[in-house]
N, CA, C and O atoms as a GROMACS GRO file, in nm:
protein
  576
    1MET      N    1  -0.239  10.767  -2.324
    1MET     CA    2  -0.287  10.688  -2.436
    1MET      C    3  -0.399  10.764  -2.508
    1MET      O    4  -0.488  10.819  -2.444
    2ALA      N    5  -0.392  10.766  -2.638
    2ALA     CA    6  -0.492  10.837  -2.718
    2ALA      C    7  -0.622  10.757  -2.725
    2ALA      O    8  -0.620  10.634  -2.736
    3THR      N    9  -0.733  10.828  -2.719
    3THR     CA   10  -0.864  10.766  -2.736
    3THR      C   11  -0.889  10.744  -2.886
    3THR      O   12  -0.817  10.801  -2.968
    4PRO      N   13  -0.988  10.662  -2.923
    4PRO     CA   14  -1.019  10.645  -3.066
    4PRO      C   15  -1.047  10.779  -3.136
    4PRO      O   16  -1.006  10.798  -3.251
    5SER      N   17  -1.115  10.869  -3.070
    5SER     CA   18  -1.143  11.000  -3.130
    5SER      C   19  -1.014  11.080  -3.150
    5SER      O   20  -0.994  11.142  -3.255
    6MET      N   21  -0.927  11.077  -3.050
    6MET     CA   22  -0.798  11.145  -3.063
    6MET      C   23  -0.717  11.084  -3.178
    6MET      O   24  -0.650  11.155  -3.252
    7GLU      N   25  -0.724  10.952  -3.191
    7GLU     CA   26  -0.653  10.885  -3.299
    7GLU      C   27  -0.704  10.932  -3.436
    7GLU      O   28  -0.625  10.956  -3.527
    8ASP      N   29  -0.837  10.943  -3.449
    8ASP     CA   30  -0.894  10.990  -3.577
    8ASP      C   31  -0.841  11.129  -3.611
    8ASP      O   32  -0.806  11.156  -3.726
    9TYR      N   33  -0.837  11.216  -3.513
    9TYR     CA   34  -0.786  11.351  -3.536
    9TYR      C   35  -0.638  11.348  -3.572
    9TYR      O   36  -0.596  11.413  -3.668
   10LEU      N   37  -0.559  11.274  -3.497
   10LEU     CA   38  -0.415  11.268  -3.524
   10LEU      C   39  -0.387  11.210  -3.663
   10LEU      O   40  -0.300  11.259  -3.735
   11GLU      N   41  -0.461  11.106  -3.699
   11GLU     CA   42  -0.444  11.045  -3.830
   11GLU      C   43  -0.474  11.147  -3.941
   11GLU      O   44  -0.398  11.159  -4.037
   12ASN      N   45  -0.584  11.220  -3.926
   12ASN     CA   46  -0.621  11.319  -4.027
   12ASN      C   47  -0.527  11.438  -4.030
   12ASN      O   48  -0.492  11.488  -4.137
   13ILE      N   49  -0.486  11.484  -3.914
   13ILE     CA   50  -0.392  11.597  -3.908
   13ILE      C   51  -0.260  11.556  -3.974
   13ILE      O   52  -0.202  11.633  -4.052
   14TYR      N   53  -0.213  11.437  -3.944
   14TYR     CA   54  -0.088  11.389  -4.004
   14TYR      C   55  -0.100  11.385  -4.156
   14TYR      O   56  -0.010  11.430  -4.227
   15GLN      N   57  -0.212  11.332  -4.206
   15GLN     CA   58  -0.232  11.324  -4.350
   15GLN      C   59  -0.240  11.462  -4.415
   15GLN      O   60  -0.182  11.485  -4.521
   16LEU      N   61  -0.312  11.554  -4.351
   16LEU     CA   62  -0.323  11.689  -4.406
   16LEU      C   63  -0.186  11.757  -4.415
   16LEU      O   64  -0.152  11.817  -4.517
   17ILE      N   65  -0.110  11.746  -4.309
   17ILE     CA   66   0.024  11.807  -4.309
   17ILE      C   67   0.112  11.741  -4.414
   17ILE      O   68   0.190  11.808  -4.481
   18ASP      N   69   0.100  11.609  -4.427
   18ASP     CA   70   0.179  11.537  -4.526
   18ASP      C   71   0.142  11.580  -4.668
   18ASP      O   72   0.229  11.595  -4.754
   19GLN      N   73   0.013  11.601  -4.692
   19GLN     CA   74  -0.035  11.637  -4.826
   19GLN      C   75  -0.020  11.785  -4.858
   19GLN      O   76   0.022  11.821  -4.968
   20LYS      N   77  -0.055  11.871  -4.762
   20LYS     CA   78  -0.061  12.014  -4.789
   20LYS      C   79   0.052  12.095  -4.725
   20LYS      O   80   0.078  12.209  -4.764
   21GLY      N   81   0.119  12.035  -4.627
   21GLY     CA   82   0.222  12.107  -4.555
   21GLY      C   83   0.170  12.177  -4.431
   21GLY      O   84   0.247  12.234  -4.354
   22TYR      N   85   0.040  12.173  -4.411
   22TYR     CA   86  -0.023  12.237  -4.294
   22TYR      C   87  -0.160  12.175  -4.271
   22TYR      O   88  -0.213  12.105  -4.357
   23ALA      N   89  -0.217  12.202  -4.154
   23ALA     CA   90  -0.352  12.157  -4.121
   23ALA      C   91  -0.421  12.268  -4.045
   23ALA      O   92  -0.380  12.304  -3.935
   24ARG      N   93  -0.524  12.323  -4.104
   24ARG     CA   94  -0.603  12.427  -4.037
   24ARG      C   95  -0.726  12.364  -3.974
   24ARG      O   96  -0.768  12.255  -4.013
   25VAL      N   97  -0.782  12.432  -3.876
   25VAL     CA   98  -0.902  12.384  -3.810
   25VAL      C   99  -1.012  12.356  -3.912
   25VAL      O  100  -1.081  12.255  -3.904
   26SER      N  101  -1.028  12.445  -4.009
   26SER     CA  102  -1.133  12.427  -4.110
   26SER      C  103  -1.107  12.304  -4.196
   26SER      O  104  -1.201  12.233  -4.233
   27ASP      N  105  -0.980  12.277  -4.228
   27ASP     CA  106  -0.946  12.158  -4.306
   27ASP      C  107  -0.978  12.030  -4.229
   27ASP      O  108  -1.032  11.934  -4.284
   28ILE      N  109  -0.944  12.030  -4.102
   28ILE     CA  110  -0.969  11.913  -4.017
   28ILE      C  111  -1.119  11.891  -4.002
   28ILE      O  112  -1.167  11.778  -4.010
   29ALA      N  113  -1.193  12.000  -3.980
   29ALA     CA  114  -1.339  11.991  -3.966
   29ALA      C  115  -1.401  11.931  -4.092
   29ALA      O  116  -1.488  11.845  -4.084
   30GLU      N  117  -1.356  11.976  -4.207
   30GLU     CA  118  -1.408  11.924  -4.334
   30GLU      C  119  -1.374  11.776  -4.351
   30GLU      O  120  -1.459  11.697  -4.390
   31ALA      N  121  -1.250  11.740  -4.322
   31ALA     CA  122  -1.206  11.601  -4.338
   31ALA      C  123  -1.282  11.505  -4.248
   31ALA      O  124  -1.310  11.392  -4.286
   32LEU      N  125  -1.316  11.550  -4.129
   32LEU     CA  126  -1.384  11.463  -4.031
   32LEU      C  127  -1.535  11.486  -4.024
   32LEU      O  128  -1.605  11.419  -3.949
   33SER      N  129  -1.585  11.582  -4.104
   33SER     CA  130  -1.728  11.615  -4.104
   33SER      C  131  -1.778  11.652  -3.965
   33SER      O  132  -1.880  11.601  -3.918
   34VAL      N  133  -1.704  11.742  -3.900
   34VAL     CA  134  -1.742  11.792  -3.768
   34VAL      C  135  -1.737  11.945  -3.769
   34VAL      O  136  -1.684  12.005  -3.863
   35HIS      N  137  -1.791  12.006  -3.666
   35HIS     CA  138  -1.790  12.151  -3.656
   35HIS      C  139  -1.651  12.201  -3.615
   35HIS      O  140  -1.582  12.134  -3.539
   36PRO      N  141  -1.611  12.316  -3.664
   36PRO     CA  142  -1.481  12.372  -3.626
   36PRO      C  143  -1.463  12.385  -3.474
   36PRO      O  144  -1.352  12.368  -3.423
   37SER      N  145  -1.571  12.414  -3.402
   37SER     CA  146  -1.560  12.426  -3.256
   37SER      C  147  -1.520  12.293  -3.193
   37SER      O  148  -1.447  12.291  -3.093
   38SER      N  149  -1.567  12.182  -3.250
   38SER     CA  150  -1.528  12.050  -3.200
   38SER      C  151  -1.380  12.025  -3.227
   38SER      O  152  -1.310  11.967  -3.144
   39VAL      N  153  -1.334  12.069  -3.343
   39VAL     CA  154  -1.193  12.053  -3.378
   39VAL      C  155  -1.107  12.132  -3.280
   39VAL      O  156  -1.006  12.082  -3.230
   40THR      N  157  -1.147  12.256  -3.252
   40THR     CA  158  -1.070  12.340  -3.161
   40THR      C  159  -1.058  12.275  -3.024
   40THR      O  160  -0.950  12.275  -2.964
   41LYS      N  161  -1.168  12.219  -2.973
   41LYS     CA  162  -1.163  12.151  -2.843
   41LYS      C  163  -1.067  12.033  -2.846
   41LYS      O  164  -0.988  12.014  -2.753
   42MET      N  165  -1.074  11.953  -2.952
   42MET     CA  166  -0.987  11.836  -2.960
   42MET      C  167  -0.842  11.877  -2.980
   42MET      O  168  -0.752  11.817  -2.921
   43VAL      N  169  -0.818  11.978  -3.060
   43VAL     CA  170  -0.681  12.025  -3.083
   43VAL      C  171  -0.621  12.074  -2.951
   43VAL      O  172  -0.504  12.050  -2.924
   44GLN      N  173  -0.700  12.141  -2.870
   44GLN     CA  174  -0.652  12.186  -2.739
   44GLN      C  175  -0.618  12.066  -2.650
   44GLN      O  176  -0.520  12.068  -2.576
   45LYS      N  177  -0.701  11.962  -2.657
   45LYS     CA  178  -0.675  11.841  -2.580
   45LYS      C  179  -0.547  11.772  -2.629
   45LYS      O  180  -0.467  11.724  -2.549
   46LEU      N  181  -0.529  11.767  -2.761
   46LEU     CA  182  -0.407  11.707  -2.818
   46LEU      C  183  -0.284  11.789  -2.780
   46LEU      O  184  -0.176  11.734  -2.761
   47ASP      N  185  -0.301  11.919  -2.770
   47ASP     CA  186  -0.193  12.007  -2.725
   47ASP      C  187  -0.157  11.975  -2.580
   47ASP      O  188  -0.039  11.963  -2.547
   48GLN      N  189  -0.257  11.961  -2.495
   48GLN     CA  190  -0.233  11.928  -2.354
   48GLN      C  191  -0.161  11.794  -2.339
   48GLN      O  192  -0.083  11.775  -2.245
   49ASN      N  193  -0.189  11.701  -2.431
   49ASN     CA  194  -0.128  11.568  -2.426
   49ASN      C  195   0.003  11.560  -2.504
   49ASN      O  196   0.057  11.451  -2.525
   50LYS      N  197   0.052  11.675  -2.548
   50LYS     CA  198   0.183  11.687  -2.613
   50LYS      C  199   0.193  11.619  -2.751
   50LYS      O  200   0.302  11.581  -2.794
   51TYR      N  201   0.078  11.604  -2.819
   51TYR     CA  202   0.080  11.550  -2.955
   51TYR      C  203   0.103  11.660  -3.058
   51TYR      O  204   0.151  11.634  -3.169
   52LEU      N  205   0.068  11.782  -3.020
   52LEU     CA  206   0.087  11.895  -3.109
   52LEU      C  207   0.098  12.024  -3.028
   52LEU      O  208   0.071  12.026  -2.908
   53VAL      N  209   0.138  12.129  -3.098
   53VAL     CA  210   0.143  12.262  -3.037
   53VAL      C  211   0.042  12.345  -3.114
   53VAL      O  212   0.049  12.357  -3.236
   54TYR      N  213  -0.053  12.403  -3.040
   54TYR     CA  214  -0.160  12.480  -3.100
   54TYR      C  215  -0.158  12.622  -3.046
   54TYR      O  216  -0.155  12.644  -2.925
   55GLU      N  217  -0.161  12.717  -3.137
   55GLU     CA  218  -0.175  12.857  -3.100
   55GLU      C  219  -0.298  12.911  -3.170
   55GLU      O  220  -0.308  12.904  -3.293
   56LYS      N  221  -0.390  12.965  -3.093
   56LYS     CA  222  -0.514  13.017  -3.148
   56LYS      C  223  -0.484  13.118  -3.258
   56LYS      O  224  -0.401  13.207  -3.243
   57TYR      N  225  -0.553  13.101  -3.371
   57TYR     CA  226  -0.542  13.186  -3.490
   57TYR      C  227  -0.409  13.171  -3.564
   57TYR      O  228  -0.388  13.237  -3.666
   58ARG      N  229  -0.319  13.086  -3.515
   58ARG     CA  230  -0.190  13.072  -3.581
   58ARG      C  231  -0.171  12.933  -3.639
   58ARG      O  232  -0.085  12.913  -3.725
   59GLY      N  233  -0.249  12.838  -3.593
   59GLY     CA  234  -0.238  12.703  -3.647
   59GLY      C  235  -0.177  12.605  -3.550
   59GLY      O  236  -0.168  12.630  -3.429
   60LEU      N  237  -0.136  12.492  -3.605
   60LEU     CA  238  -0.082  12.387  -3.521
   60LEU      C  239   0.035  12.319  -3.589
   60LEU      O  240   0.050  12.322  -3.712
   61VAL      N  241   0.118  12.258  -3.505
   61VAL     CA  242   0.234  12.183  -3.552
   61VAL      C  243   0.240  12.055  -3.470
   61VAL      O  244   0.228  12.058  -3.347
   62LEU      N  245   0.258  11.943  -3.537
   62LEU     CA  246   0.273  11.817  -3.465
   62LEU      C  247   0.408  11.813  -3.394
   62LEU      O  248   0.509  11.856  -3.450
   63THR      N  249   0.408  11.762  -3.273
   63THR     CA  250   0.534  11.739  -3.201
   63THR      C  251   0.595  11.609  -3.256
   63THR      O  252   0.533  11.542  -3.338
   64ALA      N  253   0.714  11.575  -3.212
   64ALA     CA  254   0.776  11.448  -3.253
   64ALA      C  255   0.685  11.332  -3.212
   64ALA      O  256   0.668  11.237  -3.288
   65LYS      N  257   0.628  11.340  -3.094
   65LYS     CA  258   0.535  11.237  -3.047
   65LYS      C  259   0.414  11.230  -3.138
   65LYS      O  260   0.371  11.120  -3.176
   66GLY      N  261   0.357  11.345  -3.175
   66GLY     CA  262   0.241  11.350  -3.262
   66GLY      C  263   0.269  11.296  -3.401
   66GLY      O  264   0.186  11.227  -3.459
   67LYS      N  265   0.388  11.328  -3.454
   67LYS     CA  266   0.427  11.276  -3.586
   67LYS      C  267   0.440  11.125  -3.583
   67LYS      O  268   0.394  11.055  -3.673
   68LYS      N  269   0.504  11.075  -3.477
   68LYS     CA  270   0.525  10.931  -3.465
   68LYS      C  271   0.392  10.856  -3.456
   68LYS      O  272   0.371  10.757  -3.526
   69VAL      N  273   0.303  10.905  -3.371
   69VAL     CA  274   0.173  10.841  -3.355
   69VAL      C  275   0.090  10.857  -3.481
   69VAL      O  276   0.026  10.762  -3.526
   70GLY      N  277   0.090  10.977  -3.540
   70GLY     CA  278   0.014  11.002  -3.662
   70GLY      C  279   0.056  10.908  -3.774
   70GLY      O  280  -0.029  10.851  -3.843
   71LYS      N  281   0.187  10.893  -3.794
   71LYS     CA  282   0.236  10.804  -3.899
   71LYS      C  283   0.195  10.660  -3.871
   71LYS      O  284   0.154  10.588  -3.962
   72ARG      N  285   0.206  10.621  -3.747
   72ARG     CA  286   0.170  10.484  -3.710
   72ARG      C  287   0.021  10.459  -3.737
   72ARG      O  288  -0.016  10.350  -3.782
   73LEU      N  289  -0.063  10.558  -3.711
   73LEU     CA  290  -0.207  10.544  -3.734
   73LEU      C  291  -0.239  10.537  -3.883
   73LEU      O  292  -0.322  10.458  -3.925
   74VAL      N  293  -0.173  10.620  -3.962
   74VAL     CA  294  -0.192  10.617  -4.107
   74VAL      C  295  -0.146  10.482  -4.162
   74VAL      O  296  -0.214  10.422  -4.245
   75ASP      N  297  -0.031  10.435  -4.115
   75ASP     CA  298   0.020  10.306  -4.159
   75ASP      C  299  -0.076  10.193  -4.122
   75ASP      O  300  -0.098  10.101  -4.201
   76ARG      N  301  -0.132  10.200  -4.002
   76ARG     CA  302  -0.229  10.098  -3.958
   76ARG      C  303  -0.349  10.096  -4.051
   76ARG      O  304  -0.395   9.990  -4.093
   77HIS      N  305  -0.400  10.215  -4.082
   77HIS     CA  306  -0.518  10.226  -4.169
   77HIS      C  307  -0.487  10.166  -4.306
   77HIS      O  308  -0.566  10.088  -4.359
   78GLN      N  309  -0.373  10.202  -4.364
   78GLN     CA  310  -0.335  10.151  -4.496
   78GLN      C  311  -0.315  10.000  -4.493
   78GLN      O  312  -0.354   9.930  -4.587
   79LEU      N  313  -0.255   9.948  -4.387
   79LEU     CA  314  -0.235   9.805  -4.373
   79LEU      C  315  -0.369   9.732  -4.371
   79LEU      O  316  -0.386   9.631  -4.440
   80LEU      N  317  -0.464   9.782  -4.293
   80LEU     CA  318  -0.594   9.716  -4.284
   80LEU      C  319  -0.669   9.723  -4.416
   80LEU      O  320  -0.738   9.627  -4.453
   81GLU      N  321  -0.658   9.834  -4.488
   81GLU     CA  322  -0.719   9.843  -4.621
   81GLU      C  323  -0.658   9.738  -4.713
   81GLU      O  324  -0.729   9.667  -4.784
   82LYS      N  325  -0.526   9.728  -4.712
   82LYS     CA  326  -0.456   9.630  -4.797
   82LYS      C  327  -0.501   9.488  -4.761
   82LYS      O  328  -0.527   9.407  -4.850
   83PHE      N  329  -0.509   9.460  -4.632
   83PHE     CA  330  -0.550   9.327  -4.586
   83PHE      C  331  -0.690   9.292  -4.635
   83PHE      O  332  -0.712   9.184  -4.689
   84LEU      N  333  -0.784   9.383  -4.617
   84LEU     CA  334  -0.921   9.355  -4.659
   84LEU      C  335  -0.931   9.336  -4.810
   84LEU      O  336  -1.006   9.250  -4.857
   85ARG      N  337  -0.856   9.414  -4.885
   85ARG     CA  338  -0.856   9.396  -5.031
   85ARG      C  339  -0.796   9.260  -5.069
   85ARG      O  340  -0.847   9.191  -5.156
   86LEU      N  341  -0.687   9.224  -5.001
   86LEU     CA  342  -0.621   9.096  -5.031
   86LEU      C  343  -0.713   8.977  -5.009
   86LEU      O  344  -0.710   8.880  -5.085
   87ILE      N  345  -0.794   8.984  -4.905
   87ILE     CA  346  -0.880   8.869  -4.875
   87ILE      C  347  -1.013   8.874  -4.950
   87ILE      O  348  -1.101   8.791  -4.929
   88GLY      N  349  -1.026   8.974  -5.038
   88GLY     CA  350  -1.141   8.976  -5.127
   88GLY      C  351  -1.262   9.056  -5.082
   88GLY      O  352  -1.370   9.038  -5.136
   89VAL      N  353  -1.246   9.142  -4.983
   89VAL     CA  354  -1.358   9.227  -4.940
   89VAL      C  355  -1.390   9.323  -5.055
   89VAL      O  356  -1.301   9.383  -5.113
   90ARG      N  357  -1.519   9.336  -5.086
   90ARG     CA  358  -1.560   9.425  -5.195
   90ARG      C  359  -1.521   9.569  -5.163
   90ARG      O  360  -1.532   9.614  -5.049
   91GLU      N  361  -1.475   9.639  -5.265
   91GLU     CA  362  -1.421   9.774  -5.249
   91GLU      C  363  -1.516   9.869  -5.178
   91GLU      O  364  -1.472   9.953  -5.100
   92GLU      N  365  -1.644   9.858  -5.204
   92GLU     CA  366  -1.739   9.951  -5.141
   92GLU      C  367  -1.749   9.934  -4.989
   92GLU      O  368  -1.804  10.020  -4.921
   93PHE      N  369  -1.695   9.824  -4.937
   93PHE     CA  370  -1.697   9.800  -4.792
   93PHE      C  371  -1.565   9.829  -4.723
   93PHE      O  372  -1.561   9.841  -4.600
   94VAL      N  373  -1.457   9.841  -4.798
   94VAL     CA  374  -1.324   9.847  -4.739
   94VAL      C  375  -1.309   9.964  -4.642
   94VAL      O  376  -1.273   9.944  -4.527
   95TYR      N  377  -1.337  10.086  -4.687
   95TYR     CA  378  -1.313  10.204  -4.602
   95TYR      C  379  -1.394  10.197  -4.472
   95TYR      O  380  -1.340  10.215  -4.363
   96GLU      N  381  -1.523  10.172  -4.485
   96GLU     CA  382  -1.609  10.168  -4.366
   96GLU      C  383  -1.569  10.055  -4.271
   96GLU      O  384  -1.572  10.072  -4.149
   97ASP      N  385  -1.531   9.940  -4.328
   97ASP     CA  386  -1.488   9.829  -4.244
   97ASP      C  387  -1.361   9.865  -4.167
   97ASP      O  388  -1.349   9.836  -4.048
   98VAL      N  389  -1.267   9.929  -4.235
   98VAL     CA  390  -1.143   9.970  -4.166
   98VAL      C  391  -1.177  10.069  -4.055
   98VAL      O  392  -1.126  10.056  -3.944
   99GLU      N  393  -1.262  10.166  -4.086
   99GLU     CA  394  -1.302  10.263  -3.983
   99GLU      C  395  -1.366  10.193  -3.864
   99GLU      O  396  -1.350  10.237  -3.750
  100GLY      N  397  -1.437  10.085  -3.890
  100GLY     CA  398  -1.504  10.012  -3.783
  100GLY      C  399  -1.413   9.927  -3.698
  100GLY      O  400  -1.442   9.903  -3.580
  101ILE      N  401  -1.303   9.880  -3.755
  101ILE     CA  402  -1.218   9.787  -3.680
  101ILE      C  403  -1.086   9.845  -3.631
  101ILE      O  404  -1.027   9.791  -3.538
  102GLU      N  405  -1.039   9.953  -3.692
  102GLU     CA  406  -0.901   9.996  -3.664
  102GLU      C  407  -0.876  10.031  -3.517
  102GLU      O  408  -0.764  10.012  -3.469
  103HIS      N  409  -0.975  10.082  -3.447
  103HIS     CA  410  -0.954  10.120  -3.307
  103HIS      C  411  -0.975  10.004  -3.209
  103HIS      O  412  -0.952  10.018  -3.089
  104HIS      N  413  -1.018   9.891  -3.263
  104HIS     CA  414  -1.052   9.779  -3.175
  104HIS      C  415  -0.948   9.668  -3.178
  104HIS      O  416  -0.965   9.565  -3.112
  105LEU      N  417  -0.842   9.687  -3.252
  105LEU     CA  418  -0.736   9.587  -3.257
  105LEU      C  419  -0.616   9.636  -3.176
  105LEU      O  420  -0.579   9.754  -3.181
  106SER      N  421  -0.556   9.545  -3.103
  106SER     CA  422  -0.434   9.579  -3.029
  106SER      C  423  -0.320   9.594  -3.128
  106SER      O  424  -0.329   9.550  -3.242
  107TRP      N  425  -0.212   9.657  -3.083
  107TRP     CA  426  -0.096   9.670  -3.170
  107TRP      C  427  -0.034   9.534  -3.195
  107TRP      O  428   0.030   9.514  -3.299
  108ASP      N  429  -0.051   9.440  -3.103
  108ASP     CA  430  -0.004   9.303  -3.125
  108ASP      C  431  -0.082   9.240  -3.241
  108ASP      O  432  -0.023   9.173  -3.327
  109SER      N  433  -0.213   9.261  -3.244
  109SER     CA  434  -0.295   9.209  -3.353
  109SER      C  435  -0.256   9.274  -3.486
  109SER      O  436  -0.253   9.208  -3.589
  110ILE      N  437  -0.227   9.404  -3.482
  110ILE     CA  438  -0.186   9.475  -3.604
  110ILE      C  439  -0.056   9.413  -3.658
  110ILE      O  440  -0.042   9.395  -3.778
  111THR      N  441   0.037   9.382  -3.569
  111THR     CA  442   0.162   9.319  -3.610
  111THR      C  443   0.135   9.183  -3.675
  111THR      O  444   0.198   9.149  -3.775
  112CYS      N  445   0.042   9.108  -3.619
  112CYS     CA  446   0.007   8.977  -3.677
  112CYS      C  447  -0.057   8.995  -3.815
  112CYS      O  448  -0.027   8.919  -3.907
  113VAL      N  449  -0.145   9.093  -3.830
  113VAL     CA  450  -0.206   9.122  -3.961
  113VAL      C  451  -0.097   9.162  -4.060
  113VAL      O  452  -0.100   9.120  -4.176
  114GLU      N  453  -0.003   9.242  -4.014
  114GLU     CA  454   0.108   9.284  -4.100
  114GLU      C  455   0.188   9.163  -4.148
  114GLU      O  456   0.225   9.156  -4.265
  115ASN      N  457   0.214   9.069  -4.060
  115ASN     CA  458   0.286   8.947  -4.097
  115ASN      C  459   0.204   8.863  -4.196
  115ASN      O  460   0.259   8.806  -4.290
  116LEU      N  461   0.074   8.856  -4.174
  116LEU     CA  462  -0.013   8.781  -4.264
  116LEU      C  463  -0.018   8.846  -4.402
  116LEU      O  464  -0.013   8.776  -4.504
  117VAL      N  465  -0.028   8.978  -4.407
  117VAL     CA  466  -0.028   9.050  -4.535
  117VAL      C  467   0.102   9.022  -4.610
  117VAL      O  468   0.101   8.997  -4.730
  118SER      N  469   0.212   9.028  -4.539
  118SER     CA  470   0.342   9.000  -4.601
  118SER      C  471   0.345   8.858  -4.658
  118SER      O  472   0.393   8.836  -4.769
  119TYR      N  473   0.294   8.763  -4.582
  119TYR     CA  474   0.288   8.625  -4.629
  119TYR      C  475   0.201   8.614  -4.753
  119TYR      O  476   0.240   8.550  -4.851
  120LEU      N  477   0.084   8.676  -4.751
  120LEU     CA  478  -0.008   8.669  -4.865
  120LEU      C  479   0.052   8.734  -4.989
  120LEU      O  480   0.034   8.685  -5.100
  121GLU      N  481   0.122   8.845  -4.970
  121GLU     CA  482   0.186   8.912  -5.083
  121GLU      C  483   0.296   8.827  -5.144
  121GLU      O  484   0.320   8.831  -5.265
  122ASN      N  485   0.363   8.750  -5.060
  122ASN     CA  486   0.471   8.662  -5.109
  122ASN      C  487   0.420   8.526  -5.158
  122ASN      O  488   0.497   8.447  -5.212
  123ASN      N  489   0.291   8.501  -5.139
  123ASN     CA  490   0.232   8.374  -5.181
  123ASN      C  491   0.100   8.401  -5.253
  123ASN      O  492  -0.007   8.371  -5.201
  124PRO      N  493   0.106   8.459  -5.373
  124PRO     CA  494  -0.015   8.499  -5.444
  124PRO      C  495  -0.110   8.382  -5.475
  124PRO      O  496  -0.229   8.403  -5.495
  125GLU      N  497  -0.056   8.260  -5.477
  125GLU     CA  498  -0.144   8.146  -5.503
  125GLU      C  499  -0.243   8.126  -5.388
  125GLU      O  500  -0.354   8.079  -5.410
  126VAL      N  501  -0.204   8.162  -5.266
  126VAL     CA  502  -0.294   8.152  -5.151
  126VAL      C  503  -0.407   8.254  -5.167
  126VAL      O  504  -0.524   8.223  -5.142
  127VAL      N  505  -0.373   8.374  -5.208
  127VAL     CA  506  -0.473   8.479  -5.231
  127VAL      C  507  -0.569   8.435  -5.341
  127VAL      O  508  -0.690   8.450  -5.328
  128GLN      N  509  -0.514   8.381  -5.449
  128GLN     CA  510  -0.598   8.336  -5.560
  128GLN      C  511  -0.694   8.227  -5.514
  128GLN      O  512  -0.811   8.225  -5.555
  129HIS      N  513  -0.646   8.137  -5.430
  129HIS     CA  514  -0.732   8.031  -5.375
  129HIS      C  515  -0.845   8.091  -5.290
  129HIS      O  516  -0.960   8.049  -5.302
  130LEU      N  517  -0.811   8.188  -5.206
  130LEU     CA  518  -0.913   8.256  -5.124
  130LEU      C  519  -1.020   8.320  -5.211
  130LEU      O  520  -1.140   8.304  -5.186
  131ILE      N  521  -0.976   8.391  -5.312
  131ILE     CA  522  -1.069   8.464  -5.398
  131ILE      C  523  -1.157   8.368  -5.477
  131ILE      O  524  -1.277   8.391  -5.491
  132SER      N  525  -1.098   8.261  -5.529
  132SER     CA  526  -1.178   8.166  -5.607
  132SER      C  527  -1.276   8.091  -5.516
  132SER      O  528  -1.388   8.061  -5.558
  133THR      N  529  -1.236   8.062  -5.393
  133THR     CA  530  -1.327   7.998  -5.297
  133THR      C  531  -1.444   8.091  -5.265
  133THR      O  532  -1.558   8.047  -5.258
  134LYS      N  533  -1.414   8.219  -5.244
  134LYS     CA  534  -1.519   8.317  -5.214
  134LYS      C  535  -1.614   8.329  -5.332
  134LYS      O  536  -1.735   8.334  -5.313
  135ALA      N  537  -1.561   8.335  -5.453
  135ALA     CA  538  -1.644   8.347  -5.573
  135ALA      C  539  -1.735   8.226  -5.588
  135ALA      O  540  -1.852   8.240  -5.624
  136ALA      N  541  -1.682   8.107  -5.560
  136ALA     CA  542  -1.763   7.985  -5.569
  136ALA      C  543  -1.876   7.986  -5.466
  136ALA      O  544  -1.988   7.945  -5.496
  137GLU      N  545  -1.846   8.034  -5.345
  137GLU     CA  546  -1.948   8.042  -5.240
  137GLU      C  547  -2.058   8.141  -5.278
  137GLU      O  548  -2.176   8.116  -5.255
  138GLU      N  549  -2.018   8.254  -5.336
  138GLU     CA  550  -2.116   8.355  -5.378
  138GLU      C  551  -2.205   8.302  -5.489
  138GLU      O  552  -2.325   8.330  -5.492
  139THR      N  553  -2.148   8.225  -5.581
  139THR     CA  554  -2.225   8.164  -5.689
  139THR      C  555  -2.324   8.064  -5.634
  139THR      O  556  -2.439   8.060  -5.678
  140THR      N  557  -2.281   7.983  -5.537
  140THR     CA  558  -2.369   7.884  -5.474
  140THR      C  559  -2.485   7.954  -5.403
  140THR      O  560  -2.599   7.909  -5.411
  141GLU      N  561  -2.455   8.063  -5.332
  141GLU     CA  562  -2.559   8.138  -5.260
  141GLU      C  563  -2.661   8.196  -5.356
  141GLU      O  564  -2.780   8.197  -5.325
  142GLN      N  565  -2.617   8.243  -5.472
  142GLN     CA  566  -2.708   8.303  -5.571
  142GLN      C  567  -2.798   8.195  -5.633
  142GLN      O  568  -2.913   8.222  -5.668
  143ASP      N  569  -2.745   8.073  -5.647
  143ASP     CA  570  -2.823   7.964  -5.707
  143ASP      C  571  -2.931   7.913  -5.613
  143ASP      O  572  -3.030   7.854  -5.659
  144GLU      N  573  -2.915   7.934  -5.485
  144GLU     CA  574  -3.010   7.879  -5.386
  144GLU      C  575  -3.134   7.960  -5.374
  144GLU      O  576  -3.223   7.926  -5.296
   0.00000   0.00000   0.00000
């Protein structure tokens, strides 16, 4: 099982490969704001756990397992961002909130959030009610 740190690396590696066609240690370090030496250590650990194949000075390639997990992690992140936006979380909080919660939810909880997002998307009047209720509460708080 991947640790939260391993998940962050896999998610970023998957995104880099999806966007650029490759992921170098320097790219990963920049994306995660860590030192290249930290990336090398984690990449070696991910290699040992069969998420990717790493050859020093040659780069890395995600295994089928790494691709599957990486995609699932990216999808989870996007789902949680969508959910927070749907329920009216202010945009400046969305990314940090997702980063704070994504590793703490079970996959069962993620499935439930996914079902709720689907329901909300198919019932925009519910979303509108949530947003108008939130706006009314914020107005009341400002008046006090």
